[in-house]
Amino acid sequence: MSLESLYQDIILEHSKQRTGEHLVEVPAGHASADNHQYNPTCGDEINLRLVLSDEQKNGEKVVESVSWEGDGCSISMASVLSEMAPGMTVGELQNHVDAFREMLRSRGQITLDEEEYGDMAAFSGVSKFMARVKCAMLSWVAVEEAAREASTK
């Protein structure tokens, strides 16, 4: 089995599991934000909710949960985010979004390290297909916008 085939399997598995699907209720007193993203090119659509914990780590707010509702291709859904984001600070999450964006813009020149980025690395092959980059970025743009908004509350 090739590495690209393995990565495709990881993305398809996340698509089937749909971790984080269905918007969670926001606990009283917790900052949160919702964000909607739509890709008119292919019709992928996502509503994402980011909830911040009432705790802080190193002076930064911490992600409690990422939940979502959406319809689209397996590349556009937010299961990877829903699994990896809880427990991260907003700054750590933004660093992951930035690394993901840089990798996708590289047209296959940059691959993410599996040790550091886990299942995010499975999307490295997507960067070779420019028509799919917007699909892959959909949930990441949504979480970036939601984190920016929730952090100001």
PDB file of N, CA and C in Angstrom, residues 49-151:
ATOM      1  N   ARG A  49     -18.992  25.168  14.976  1.00  0.00           N
ATOM      2  CA  ARG A  49     -19.085  25.838  16.277  1.00  0.00           C
ATOM      3  C   ARG A  49     -17.827  25.507  17.076  1.00  0.00           C
ATOM      4  N   LEU A  50     -17.163  26.545  17.532  1.00  0.00           N
ATOM      5  CA  LEU A  50     -15.996  26.418  18.394  1.00  0.00           C
ATOM      6  C   LEU A  50     -16.387  26.889  19.786  1.00  0.00           C
ATOM      7  N   VAL A  51     -16.126  26.067  20.791  1.00  0.00           N
ATOM      8  CA  VAL A  51     -16.398  26.423  22.186  1.00  0.00           C
ATOM      9  C   VAL A  51     -15.069  26.470  22.911  1.00  0.00           C
ATOM     10  N   LEU A  52     -14.860  27.564  23.648  1.00  0.00           N
ATOM     11  CA  LEU A  52     -13.650  27.698  24.437  1.00  0.00           C
ATOM     12  C   LEU A  52     -13.931  27.313  25.878  1.00  0.00           C
ATOM     13  N   SER A  53     -12.959  26.709  26.498  1.00  0.00           N
ATOM     14  CA  SER A  53     -13.051  26.324  27.899  1.00  0.00           C
ATOM     15  C   SER A  53     -13.014  27.579  28.757  1.00  0.00           C
ATOM     16  N   ASP A  54     -13.447  27.470  30.004  1.00  0.00           N
ATOM     17  CA  ASP A  54     -13.293  28.598  30.912  1.00  0.00           C
ATOM     18  C   ASP A  54     -11.895  28.595  31.540  1.00  0.00           C
ATOM     19  N   GLU A  55     -11.069  27.622  31.167  1.00  0.00           N
ATOM     20  CA  GLU A  55      -9.685  27.544  31.631  1.00  0.00           C
ATOM     21  C   GLU A  55      -8.772  28.298  30.676  1.00  0.00           C
ATOM     22  N   GLN A  56      -7.554  28.570  31.171  1.00  0.00           N
ATOM     23  CA  GLN A  56      -6.522  29.131  30.315  1.00  0.00           C
ATOM     24  C   GLN A  56      -5.250  28.321  30.501  1.00  0.00           C
ATOM     25  N   LYS A  57      -4.431  28.312  29.457  1.00  0.00           N
ATOM     26  CA  LYS A  57      -3.148  27.635  29.503  1.00  0.00           C
ATOM     27  C   LYS A  57      -2.112  28.644  29.009  1.00  0.00           C
ATOM     28  N   ASN A  58      -1.148  28.913  29.830  1.00  0.00           N
ATOM     29  CA  ASN A  58      -0.121  29.910  29.482  1.00  0.00           C
ATOM     30  C   ASN A  58      -0.738  31.250  29.086  1.00  0.00           C
ATOM     31  N   GLY A  59      -1.808  31.630  29.783  1.00  0.00           N
ATOM     32  CA  GLY A  59      -2.457  32.907  29.534  1.00  0.00           C
ATOM     33  C   GLY A  59      -3.336  32.955  28.295  1.00  0.00           C
ATOM     34  N   GLU A  60      -3.547  31.822  27.647  1.00  0.00           N
ATOM     35  CA  GLU A  60      -4.373  31.779  26.443  1.00  0.00           C
ATOM     36  C   GLU A  60      -5.621  30.949  26.679  1.00  0.00           C
ATOM     37  N   LYS A  61      -6.674  31.297  25.960  1.00  0.00           N
ATOM     38  CA  LYS A  61      -7.893  30.507  26.022  1.00  0.00           C
ATOM     39  C   LYS A  61      -7.667  29.149  25.370  1.00  0.00           C
ATOM     40  N   VAL A  62      -8.391  28.136  25.873  1.00  0.00           N
ATOM     41  CA  VAL A  62      -8.220  26.757  25.428  1.00  0.00           C
ATOM     42  C   VAL A  62      -9.491  26.288  24.716  1.00  0.00           C
ATOM     43  N   VAL A  63      -9.305  25.570  23.630  1.00  0.00           N
ATOM     44  CA  VAL A  63     -10.431  25.018  22.873  1.00  0.00           C
ATOM     45  C   VAL A  63     -11.040  23.866  23.661  1.00  0.00           C
ATOM     46  N   GLU A  64     -12.335  23.945  23.902  1.00  0.00           N
ATOM     47  CA  GLU A  64     -13.052  22.849  24.551  1.00  0.00           C
ATOM     48  C   GLU A  64     -13.606  21.871  23.514  1.00  0.00           C
ATOM     49  N   SER A  65     -14.214  22.423  22.450  1.00  0.00           N
ATOM     50  CA  SER A  65     -14.767  21.529  21.429  1.00  0.00           C
ATOM     51  C   SER A  65     -14.907  22.238  20.090  1.00  0.00           C
ATOM     52  N   VAL A  66     -14.904  21.415  19.051  1.00  0.00           N
ATOM     53  CA  VAL A  66     -15.227  21.851  17.696  1.00  0.00           C
ATOM     54  C   VAL A  66     -16.296  20.890  17.202  1.00  0.00           C
ATOM     55  N   SER A  67     -17.461  21.435  16.892  1.00  0.00           N
ATOM     56  CA  SER A  67     -18.537  20.609  16.348  1.00  0.00           C
ATOM     57  C   SER A  67     -19.000  21.247  15.048  1.00  0.00           C
ATOM     58  N   TRP A  68     -19.724  20.476  14.260  1.00  0.00           N
ATOM     59  CA  TRP A  68     -20.063  20.975  12.941  1.00  0.00           C
ATOM     60  C   TRP A  68     -21.258  20.238  12.343  1.00  0.00           C
ATOM     61  N   GLU A  69     -21.829  20.860  11.357  1.00  0.00           N
ATOM     62  CA  GLU A  69     -22.833  20.254  10.491  1.00  0.00           C
ATOM     63  C   GLU A  69     -22.429  20.626   9.077  1.00  0.00           C
ATOM     64  N   GLY A  70     -22.573  19.707   8.170  1.00  0.00           N
ATOM     65  CA  GLY A  70     -22.190  20.051   6.817  1.00  0.00           C
ATOM     66  C   GLY A  70     -22.541  18.990   5.823  1.00  0.00           C
ATOM     67  N   ASP A  71     -22.346  19.377   4.597  1.00  0.00           N
ATOM     68  CA  ASP A  71     -22.595  18.469   3.502  1.00  0.00           C
ATOM     69  C   ASP A  71     -21.552  18.762   2.436  1.00  0.00           C
ATOM     70  N   GLY A  72     -20.911  17.708   1.986  1.00  0.00           N
ATOM     71  CA  GLY A  72     -19.906  17.889   0.951  1.00  0.00           C
ATOM     72  C   GLY A  72     -19.023  16.666   0.843  1.00  0.00           C
ATOM     73  N   CYS A  73     -17.941  16.845   0.163  1.00  0.00           N
ATOM     74  CA  CYS A  73     -17.018  15.733  -0.055  1.00  0.00           C
ATOM     75  C   CYS A  73     -16.271  15.382   1.228  1.00  0.00           C
ATOM     76  N   SER A  74     -15.647  14.226   1.225  1.00  0.00           N
ATOM     77  CA  SER A  74     -14.919  13.761   2.409  1.00  0.00           C
ATOM     78  C   SER A  74     -13.787  14.700   2.784  1.00  0.00           C
ATOM     79  N   ILE A  75     -13.228  15.407   1.828  1.00  0.00           N
ATOM     80  CA  ILE A  75     -12.109  16.311   2.096  1.00  0.00           C
ATOM     81  C   ILE A  75     -12.563  17.548   2.866  1.00  0.00           C
ATOM     82  N   SER A  76     -13.804  17.942   2.707  1.00  0.00           N
ATOM     83  CA  SER A  76     -14.264  19.202   3.291  1.00  0.00           C
ATOM     84  C   SER A  76     -14.809  19.085   4.716  1.00  0.00           C
ATOM     85  N   MET A  77     -15.055  17.915   5.207  1.00  0.00           N
ATOM     86  CA  MET A  77     -15.661  17.765   6.528  1.00  0.00           C
ATOM     87  C   MET A  77     -14.635  17.992   7.645  1.00  0.00           C
ATOM     88  N   ALA A  78     -15.096  18.226   8.860  1.00  0.00           N
ATOM     89  CA  ALA A  78     -14.252  18.724   9.945  1.00  0.00           C
ATOM     90  C   ALA A  78     -13.893  17.689  11.003  1.00  0.00           C
ATOM     91  N   SER A  79     -13.950  16.419  10.697  1.00  0.00           N
ATOM     92  CA  SER A  79     -13.669  15.400  11.706  1.00  0.00           C
ATOM     93  C   SER A  79     -12.267  15.505  12.278  1.00  0.00           C
ATOM     94  N   VAL A  80     -11.268  15.779  11.439  1.00  0.00           N
ATOM     95  CA  VAL A  80      -9.894  15.891  11.931  1.00  0.00           C
ATOM     96  C   VAL A  80      -9.794  17.031  12.938  1.00  0.00           C
ATOM     97  N   LEU A  81     -10.400  18.160  12.631  1.00  0.00           N
ATOM     98  CA  LEU A  81     -10.400  19.296  13.553  1.00  0.00           C
ATOM     99  C   LEU A  81     -11.085  18.957  14.871  1.00  0.00           C
ATOM    100  N   SER A  82     -12.203  18.280  14.791  1.00  0.00           N
ATOM    101  CA  SER A  82     -12.961  17.932  15.997  1.00  0.00           C
ATOM    102  C   SER A  82     -12.166  17.033  16.923  1.00  0.00           C
ATOM    103  N   GLU A  83     -11.291  16.212  16.353  1.00  0.00           N
ATOM    104  CA  GLU A  83     -10.466  15.328  17.173  1.00  0.00           C
ATOM    105  C   GLU A  83      -9.229  16.011  17.723  1.00  0.00           C
ATOM    106  N   MET A  84      -8.587  16.858  16.928  1.00  0.00           N
ATOM    107  CA  MET A  84      -7.294  17.376  17.341  1.00  0.00           C
ATOM    108  C   MET A  84      -7.363  18.689  18.113  1.00  0.00           C
ATOM    109  N   ALA A  85      -8.353  19.514  17.903  1.00  0.00           N
ATOM    110  CA  ALA A  85      -8.374  20.860  18.486  1.00  0.00           C
ATOM    111  C   ALA A  85      -8.619  20.919  19.998  1.00  0.00           C
ATOM    112  N   PRO A  86      -9.498  20.079  20.572  1.00  0.00           N
ATOM    113  CA  PRO A  86      -9.738  20.205  22.012  1.00  0.00           C
ATOM    114  C   PRO A  86      -8.443  20.059  22.826  1.00  0.00           C
ATOM    115  N   GLY A  87      -8.278  20.993  23.751  1.00  0.00           N
ATOM    116  CA  GLY A  87      -7.083  21.001  24.600  1.00  0.00           C
ATOM    117  C   GLY A  87      -5.995  21.929  24.098  1.00  0.00           C
ATOM    118  N   MET A  88      -6.092  22.341  22.837  1.00  0.00           N
ATOM    119  CA  MET A  88      -5.118  23.294  22.295  1.00  0.00           C
ATOM    120  C   MET A  88      -5.485  24.706  22.734  1.00  0.00           C
ATOM    121  N   THR A  89      -4.481  25.545  22.848  1.00  0.00           N
ATOM    122  CA  THR A  89      -4.777  26.968  23.021  1.00  0.00           C
ATOM    123  C   THR A  89      -5.201  27.519  21.667  1.00  0.00           C
ATOM    124  N   VAL A  90      -5.805  28.693  21.685  1.00  0.00           N
ATOM    125  CA  VAL A  90      -6.202  29.328  20.438  1.00  0.00           C
ATOM    126  C   VAL A  90      -4.964  29.588  19.578  1.00  0.00           C
ATOM    127  N   GLY A  91      -3.857  29.951  20.201  1.00  0.00           N
ATOM    128  CA  GLY A  91      -2.613  30.171  19.456  1.00  0.00           C
ATOM    129  C   GLY A  91      -2.081  28.902  18.818  1.00  0.00           C
ATOM    130  N   GLU A  92      -2.138  27.795  19.541  1.00  0.00           N
ATOM    131  CA  GLU A  92      -1.695  26.515  18.976  1.00  0.00           C
ATOM    132  C   GLU A  92      -2.586  26.117  17.795  1.00  0.00           C
ATOM    133  N   LEU A  93      -3.882  26.326  17.950  1.00  0.00           N
ATOM    134  CA  LEU A  93      -4.808  26.019  16.861  1.00  0.00           C
ATOM    135  C   LEU A  93      -4.484  26.865  15.641  1.00  0.00           C
ATOM    136  N   GLN A  94      -4.224  28.151  15.841  1.00  0.00           N
ATOM    137  CA  GLN A  94      -3.887  29.024  14.710  1.00  0.00           C
ATOM    138  C   GLN A  94      -2.591  28.567  14.042  1.00  0.00           C
ATOM    139  N   ASN A  95      -1.621  28.113  14.820  1.00  0.00           N
ATOM    140  CA  ASN A  95      -0.379  27.589  14.236  1.00  0.00           C
ATOM    141  C   ASN A  95      -0.651  26.382  13.347  1.00  0.00           C
ATOM    142  N   HIS A  96      -1.574  25.521  13.774  1.00  0.00           N
ATOM    143  CA  HIS A  96      -1.939  24.358  12.963  1.00  0.00           C
ATOM    144  C   HIS A  96      -2.675  24.787  11.683  1.00  0.00           C
ATOM    145  N   VAL A  97      -3.555  25.769  11.804  1.00  0.00           N
ATOM    146  CA  VAL A  97      -4.252  26.284  10.620  1.00  0.00           C
ATOM    147  C   VAL A  97      -3.231  26.859   9.639  1.00  0.00           C
ATOM    148  N   ASP A  98      -2.271  27.621  10.156  1.00  0.00           N
ATOM    149  CA  ASP A  98      -1.246  28.223   9.291  1.00  0.00           C
ATOM    150  C   ASP A  98      -0.412  27.149   8.594  1.00  0.00           C
ATOM    151  N   ALA A  99      -0.021  26.109   9.328  1.00  0.00           N
ATOM    152  CA  ALA A  99       0.765  25.013   8.737  1.00  0.00           C
ATOM    153  C   ALA A  99      -0.054  24.282   7.671  1.00  0.00           C
ATOM    154  N   PHE A 100      -1.335  24.063   7.950  1.00  0.00           N
ATOM    155  CA  PHE A 100      -2.226  23.389   7.001  1.00  0.00           C
ATOM    156  C   PHE A 100      -2.354  24.213   5.720  1.00  0.00           C
ATOM    157  N   ARG A 101      -2.561  25.524   5.889  1.00  0.00           N
ATOM    158  CA  ARG A 101      -2.706  26.419   4.736  1.00  0.00           C
ATOM    159  C   ARG A 101      -1.413  26.432   3.902  1.00  0.00           C
ATOM    160  N   GLU A 102      -0.275  26.540   4.561  1.00  0.00           N
ATOM    161  CA  GLU A 102       1.012  26.554   3.848  1.00  0.00           C
ATOM    162  C   GLU A 102       1.217  25.252   3.069  1.00  0.00           C
ATOM    163  N   MET A 103       0.906  24.127   3.702  1.00  0.00           N
ATOM    164  CA  MET A 103       1.037  22.834   3.040  1.00  0.00           C
ATOM    165  C   MET A 103       0.135  22.763   1.812  1.00  0.00           C
ATOM    166  N   LEU A 104      -1.122  23.206   1.942  1.00  0.00           N
ATOM    167  CA  LEU A 104      -2.051  23.128   0.816  1.00  0.00           C
ATOM    168  C   LEU A 104      -1.649  24.043  -0.332  1.00  0.00           C
ATOM    169  N   ARG A 105      -1.035  25.160  -0.030  1.00  0.00           N
ATOM    170  CA  ARG A 105      -0.609  26.090  -1.078  1.00  0.00           C
ATOM    171  C   ARG A 105       0.686  25.653  -1.763  1.00  0.00           C
ATOM    172  N   SER A 106       1.341  24.645  -1.228  1.00  0.00           N
ATOM    173  CA  SER A 106       2.664  24.244  -1.724  1.00  0.00           C
ATOM    174  C   SER A 106       2.627  23.410  -2.995  1.00  0.00           C
ATOM    175  N   ARG A 107       1.434  22.978  -3.413  1.00  0.00           N
ATOM    176  CA  ARG A 107       1.283  22.127  -4.602  1.00  0.00           C
ATOM    177  C   ARG A 107       2.118  20.858  -4.502  1.00  0.00           C
ATOM    178  N   GLY A 108       2.138  20.278  -3.301  1.00  0.00           N
ATOM    179  CA  GLY A 108       2.819  19.009  -3.092  1.00  0.00           C
ATOM    180  C   GLY A 108       4.259  19.120  -2.657  1.00  0.00           C
ATOM    181  N   GLN A 109       4.774  20.331  -2.508  1.00  0.00           N
ATOM    182  CA  GLN A 109       6.175  20.519  -2.123  1.00  0.00           C
ATOM    183  C   GLN A 109       6.399  20.376  -0.620  1.00  0.00           C
ATOM    184  N   ILE A 110       5.366  20.636   0.170  1.00  0.00           N
ATOM    185  CA  ILE A 110       5.466  20.541   1.633  1.00  0.00           C
ATOM    186  C   ILE A 110       4.541  19.434   2.099  1.00  0.00           C
ATOM    187  N   THR A 111       5.058  18.544   2.928  1.00  0.00           N
ATOM    188  CA  THR A 111       4.234  17.531   3.579  1.00  0.00           C
ATOM    189  C   THR A 111       4.321  17.758   5.083  1.00  0.00           C
ATOM    190  N   LEU A 112       3.254  17.502   5.755  1.00  0.00           N
ATOM    191  CA  LEU A 112       3.227  17.668   7.204  1.00  0.00           C
ATOM    192  C   LEU A 112       3.762  16.419   7.882  1.00  0.00           C
ATOM    193  N   ASP A 113       4.472  16.622   8.966  1.00  0.00           N
ATOM    194  CA  ASP A 113       5.038  15.535   9.745  1.00  0.00           C
ATOM    195  C   ASP A 113       3.932  14.847  10.546  1.00  0.00           C
ATOM    196  N   GLU A 114       3.780  13.546  10.346  1.00  0.00           N
ATOM    197  CA  GLU A 114       2.728  12.787  11.040  1.00  0.00           C
ATOM    198  C   GLU A 114       2.900  12.818  12.551  1.00  0.00           C
ATOM    199  N   GLU A 115       4.136  12.820  13.022  1.00  0.00           N
ATOM    200  CA  GLU A 115       4.393  12.838  14.472  1.00  0.00           C
ATOM    201  C   GLU A 115       3.841  14.111  15.101  1.00  0.00           C
ATOM    202  N   GLU A 116       4.021  15.228  14.415  1.00  0.00           N
ATOM    203  CA  GLU A 116       3.589  16.516  14.953  1.00  0.00           C
ATOM    204  C   GLU A 116       2.129  16.827  14.651  1.00  0.00           C
ATOM    205  N   TYR A 117       1.675  16.445  13.460  1.00  0.00           N
ATOM    206  CA  TYR A 117       0.355  16.877  13.010  1.00  0.00           C
ATOM    207  C   TYR A 117      -0.685  15.770  12.908  1.00  0.00           C
ATOM    208  N   GLY A 118      -0.321  14.540  13.175  1.00  0.00           N
ATOM    209  CA  GLY A 118      -1.279  13.443  13.165  1.00  0.00           C
ATOM    210  C   GLY A 118      -1.989  13.303  11.837  1.00  0.00           C
ATOM    211  N   ASP A 119      -3.300  13.132  11.877  1.00  0.00           N
ATOM    212  CA  ASP A 119      -4.087  12.891  10.673  1.00  0.00           C
ATOM    213  C   ASP A 119      -4.174  14.094   9.741  1.00  0.00           C
ATOM    214  N   MET A 120      -3.738  15.283  10.208  1.00  0.00           N
ATOM    215  CA  MET A 120      -3.654  16.431   9.295  1.00  0.00           C
ATOM    216  C   MET A 120      -2.730  16.104   8.124  1.00  0.00           C
ATOM    217  N   ALA A 121      -1.709  15.295   8.392  1.00  0.00           N
ATOM    218  CA  ALA A 121      -0.724  14.956   7.363  1.00  0.00           C
ATOM    219  C   ALA A 121      -1.358  14.222   6.191  1.00  0.00           C
ATOM    220  N   ALA A 122      -2.480  13.578   6.416  1.00  0.00           N
ATOM    221  CA  ALA A 122      -3.146  12.833   5.338  1.00  0.00           C
ATOM    222  C   ALA A 122      -3.588  13.744   4.203  1.00  0.00           C
ATOM    223  N   PHE A 123      -3.721  15.028   4.468  1.00  0.00           N
ATOM    224  CA  PHE A 123      -4.175  15.968   3.444  1.00  0.00           C
ATOM    225  C   PHE A 123      -3.032  16.483   2.573  1.00  0.00           C
ATOM    226  N   SER A 124      -1.810  16.067   2.857  1.00  0.00           N
ATOM    227  CA  SER A 124      -0.659  16.541   2.075  1.00  0.00           C
ATOM    228  C   SER A 124      -0.828  16.253   0.587  1.00  0.00           C
ATOM    229  N   GLY A 125      -1.378  15.111   0.236  1.00  0.00           N
ATOM    230  CA  GLY A 125      -1.580  14.767  -1.166  1.00  0.00           C
ATOM    231  C   GLY A 125      -2.615  15.637  -1.858  1.00  0.00           C
ATOM    232  N   VAL A 126      -3.537  16.199  -1.100  1.00  0.00           N
ATOM    233  CA  VAL A 126      -4.590  17.046  -1.671  1.00  0.00           C
ATOM    234  C   VAL A 126      -3.980  18.291  -2.317  1.00  0.00           C
ATOM    235  N   SER A 127      -2.854  18.757  -1.781  1.00  0.00           N
ATOM    236  CA  SER A 127      -2.251  19.995  -2.285  1.00  0.00           C
ATOM    237  C   SER A 127      -1.813  19.882  -3.743  1.00  0.00           C
ATOM    238  N   LYS A 128      -1.712  18.688  -4.265  1.00  0.00           N
ATOM    239  CA  LYS A 128      -1.340  18.489  -5.665  1.00  0.00           C
ATOM    240  C   LYS A 128      -2.513  18.734  -6.606  1.00  0.00           C
ATOM    241  N   PHE A 129      -3.703  18.817  -6.060  1.00  0.00           N
ATOM    242  CA  PHE A 129      -4.914  18.978  -6.858  1.00  0.00           C
ATOM    243  C   PHE A 129      -5.581  20.306  -6.486  1.00  0.00           C
ATOM    244  N   MET A 130      -5.244  21.348  -7.211  1.00  0.00           N
ATOM    245  CA  MET A 130      -5.696  22.699  -6.860  1.00  0.00           C
ATOM    246  C   MET A 130      -7.210  22.810  -6.765  1.00  0.00           C
ATOM    247  N   ALA A 131      -7.929  22.020  -7.530  1.00  0.00           N
ATOM    248  CA  ALA A 131      -9.395  22.073  -7.475  1.00  0.00           C
ATOM    249  C   ALA A 131      -9.920  21.591  -6.128  1.00  0.00           C
ATOM    250  N   ARG A 132      -9.118  20.851  -5.375  1.00  0.00           N
ATOM    251  CA  ARG A 132      -9.572  20.303  -4.086  1.00  0.00           C
ATOM    252  C   ARG A 132      -9.074  21.105  -2.884  1.00  0.00           C
ATOM    253  N   VAL A 133      -8.184  22.061  -3.113  1.00  0.00           N
ATOM    254  CA  VAL A 133      -7.601  22.828  -2.001  1.00  0.00           C
ATOM    255  C   VAL A 133      -8.684  23.599  -1.250  1.00  0.00           C
ATOM    256  N   LYS A 134      -9.601  24.223  -1.962  1.00  0.00           N
ATOM    257  CA  LYS A 134     -10.671  24.976  -1.291  1.00  0.00           C
ATOM    258  C   LYS A 134     -11.551  24.036  -0.462  1.00  0.00           C
ATOM    259  N   CYS A 135     -11.786  22.827  -0.973  1.00  0.00           N
ATOM    260  CA  CYS A 135     -12.544  21.829  -0.203  1.00  0.00           C
ATOM    261  C   CYS A 135     -11.831  21.550   1.123  1.00  0.00           C
ATOM    262  N   ALA A 136     -10.534  21.322   1.039  1.00  0.00           N
ATOM    263  CA  ALA A 136      -9.756  20.979   2.230  1.00  0.00           C
ATOM    264  C   ALA A 136      -9.707  22.142   3.217  1.00  0.00           C
ATOM    265  N   MET A 137      -9.663  23.377   2.726  1.00  0.00           N
ATOM    266  CA  MET A 137      -9.545  24.539   3.608  1.00  0.00           C
ATOM    267  C   MET A 137     -10.866  24.963   4.242  1.00  0.00           C
ATOM    268  N   LEU A 138     -11.975  24.456   3.768  1.00  0.00           N
ATOM    269  CA  LEU A 138     -13.292  24.938   4.194  1.00  0.00           C
ATOM    270  C   LEU A 138     -13.450  24.940   5.716  1.00  0.00           C
ATOM    271  N   SER A 139     -13.250  23.808   6.349  1.00  0.00           N
ATOM    272  CA  SER A 139     -13.444  23.737   7.801  1.00  0.00           C
ATOM    273  C   SER A 139     -12.339  24.473   8.548  1.00  0.00           C
ATOM    274  N   TRP A 140     -11.142  24.544   7.964  1.00  0.00           N
ATOM    275  CA  TRP A 140     -10.019  25.220   8.622  1.00  0.00           C
ATOM    276  C   TRP A 140     -10.231  26.731   8.629  1.00  0.00           C
ATOM    277  N   VAL A 141     -10.789  27.269   7.550  1.00  0.00           N
ATOM    278  CA  VAL A 141     -11.129  28.693   7.516  1.00  0.00           C
ATOM    279  C   VAL A 141     -12.240  28.960   8.531  1.00  0.00           C
ATOM    280  N   ALA A 142     -13.209  28.067   8.599  1.00  0.00           N
ATOM    281  CA  ALA A 142     -14.311  28.235   9.554  1.00  0.00           C
ATOM    282  C   ALA A 142     -13.798  28.249  10.990  1.00  0.00           C
ATOM    283  N   VAL A 143     -12.895  27.319  11.337  1.00  0.00           N
ATOM    284  CA  VAL A 143     -12.397  27.285  12.711  1.00  0.00           C
ATOM    285  C   VAL A 143     -11.513  28.499  12.999  1.00  0.00           C
ATOM    286  N   GLU A 144     -10.774  28.952  12.002  1.00  0.00           N
ATOM    287  CA  GLU A 144      -9.931  30.142  12.182  1.00  0.00           C
ATOM    288  C   GLU A 144     -10.797  31.363  12.492  1.00  0.00           C
ATOM    289  N   GLU A 145     -11.853  31.551  11.711  1.00  0.00           N
ATOM    290  CA  GLU A 145     -12.759  32.682  11.927  1.00  0.00           C
ATOM    291  C   GLU A 145     -13.483  32.567  13.269  1.00  0.00           C
ATOM    292  N   ALA A 146     -13.942  31.370  13.590  1.00  0.00           N
ATOM    293  CA  ALA A 146     -14.646  31.163  14.864  1.00  0.00           C
ATOM    294  C   ALA A 146     -13.716  31.408  16.049  1.00  0.00           C
ATOM    295  N   ALA A 147     -12.476  30.964  15.955  1.00  0.00           N
ATOM    296  CA  ALA A 147     -11.516  31.172  17.048  1.00  0.00           C
ATOM    297  C   ALA A 147     -11.231  32.658  17.236  1.00  0.00           C
ATOM    298  N   ARG A 148     -11.104  33.368  16.135  1.00  0.00           N
ATOM    299  CA  ARG A 148     -10.862  34.814  16.215  1.00  0.00           C
ATOM    300  C   ARG A 148     -12.026  35.505  16.922  1.00  0.00           C
ATOM    301  N   GLU A 149     -13.239  35.135  16.550  1.00  0.00           N
ATOM    302  CA  GLU A 149     -14.423  35.745  17.162  1.00  0.00           C
ATOM    303  C   GLU A 149     -14.587  35.352  18.621  1.00  0.00           C
ATOM    304  N   ALA A 150     -14.447  34.064  18.923  1.00  0.00           N
ATOM    305  CA  ALA A 150     -14.656  33.581  20.302  1.00  0.00           C
ATOM    306  C   ALA A 150     -13.604  34.148  21.250  1.00  0.00           C
ATOM    307  N   SER A 151     -12.405  34.384  20.760  1.00  0.00           N
ATOM    308  CA  SER A 151     -11.321  34.889  21.606  1.00  0.00           C
ATOM    309  C   SER A 151     -11.587  36.305  22.091  1.00  0.00           C
TER     310      SER A 151
END
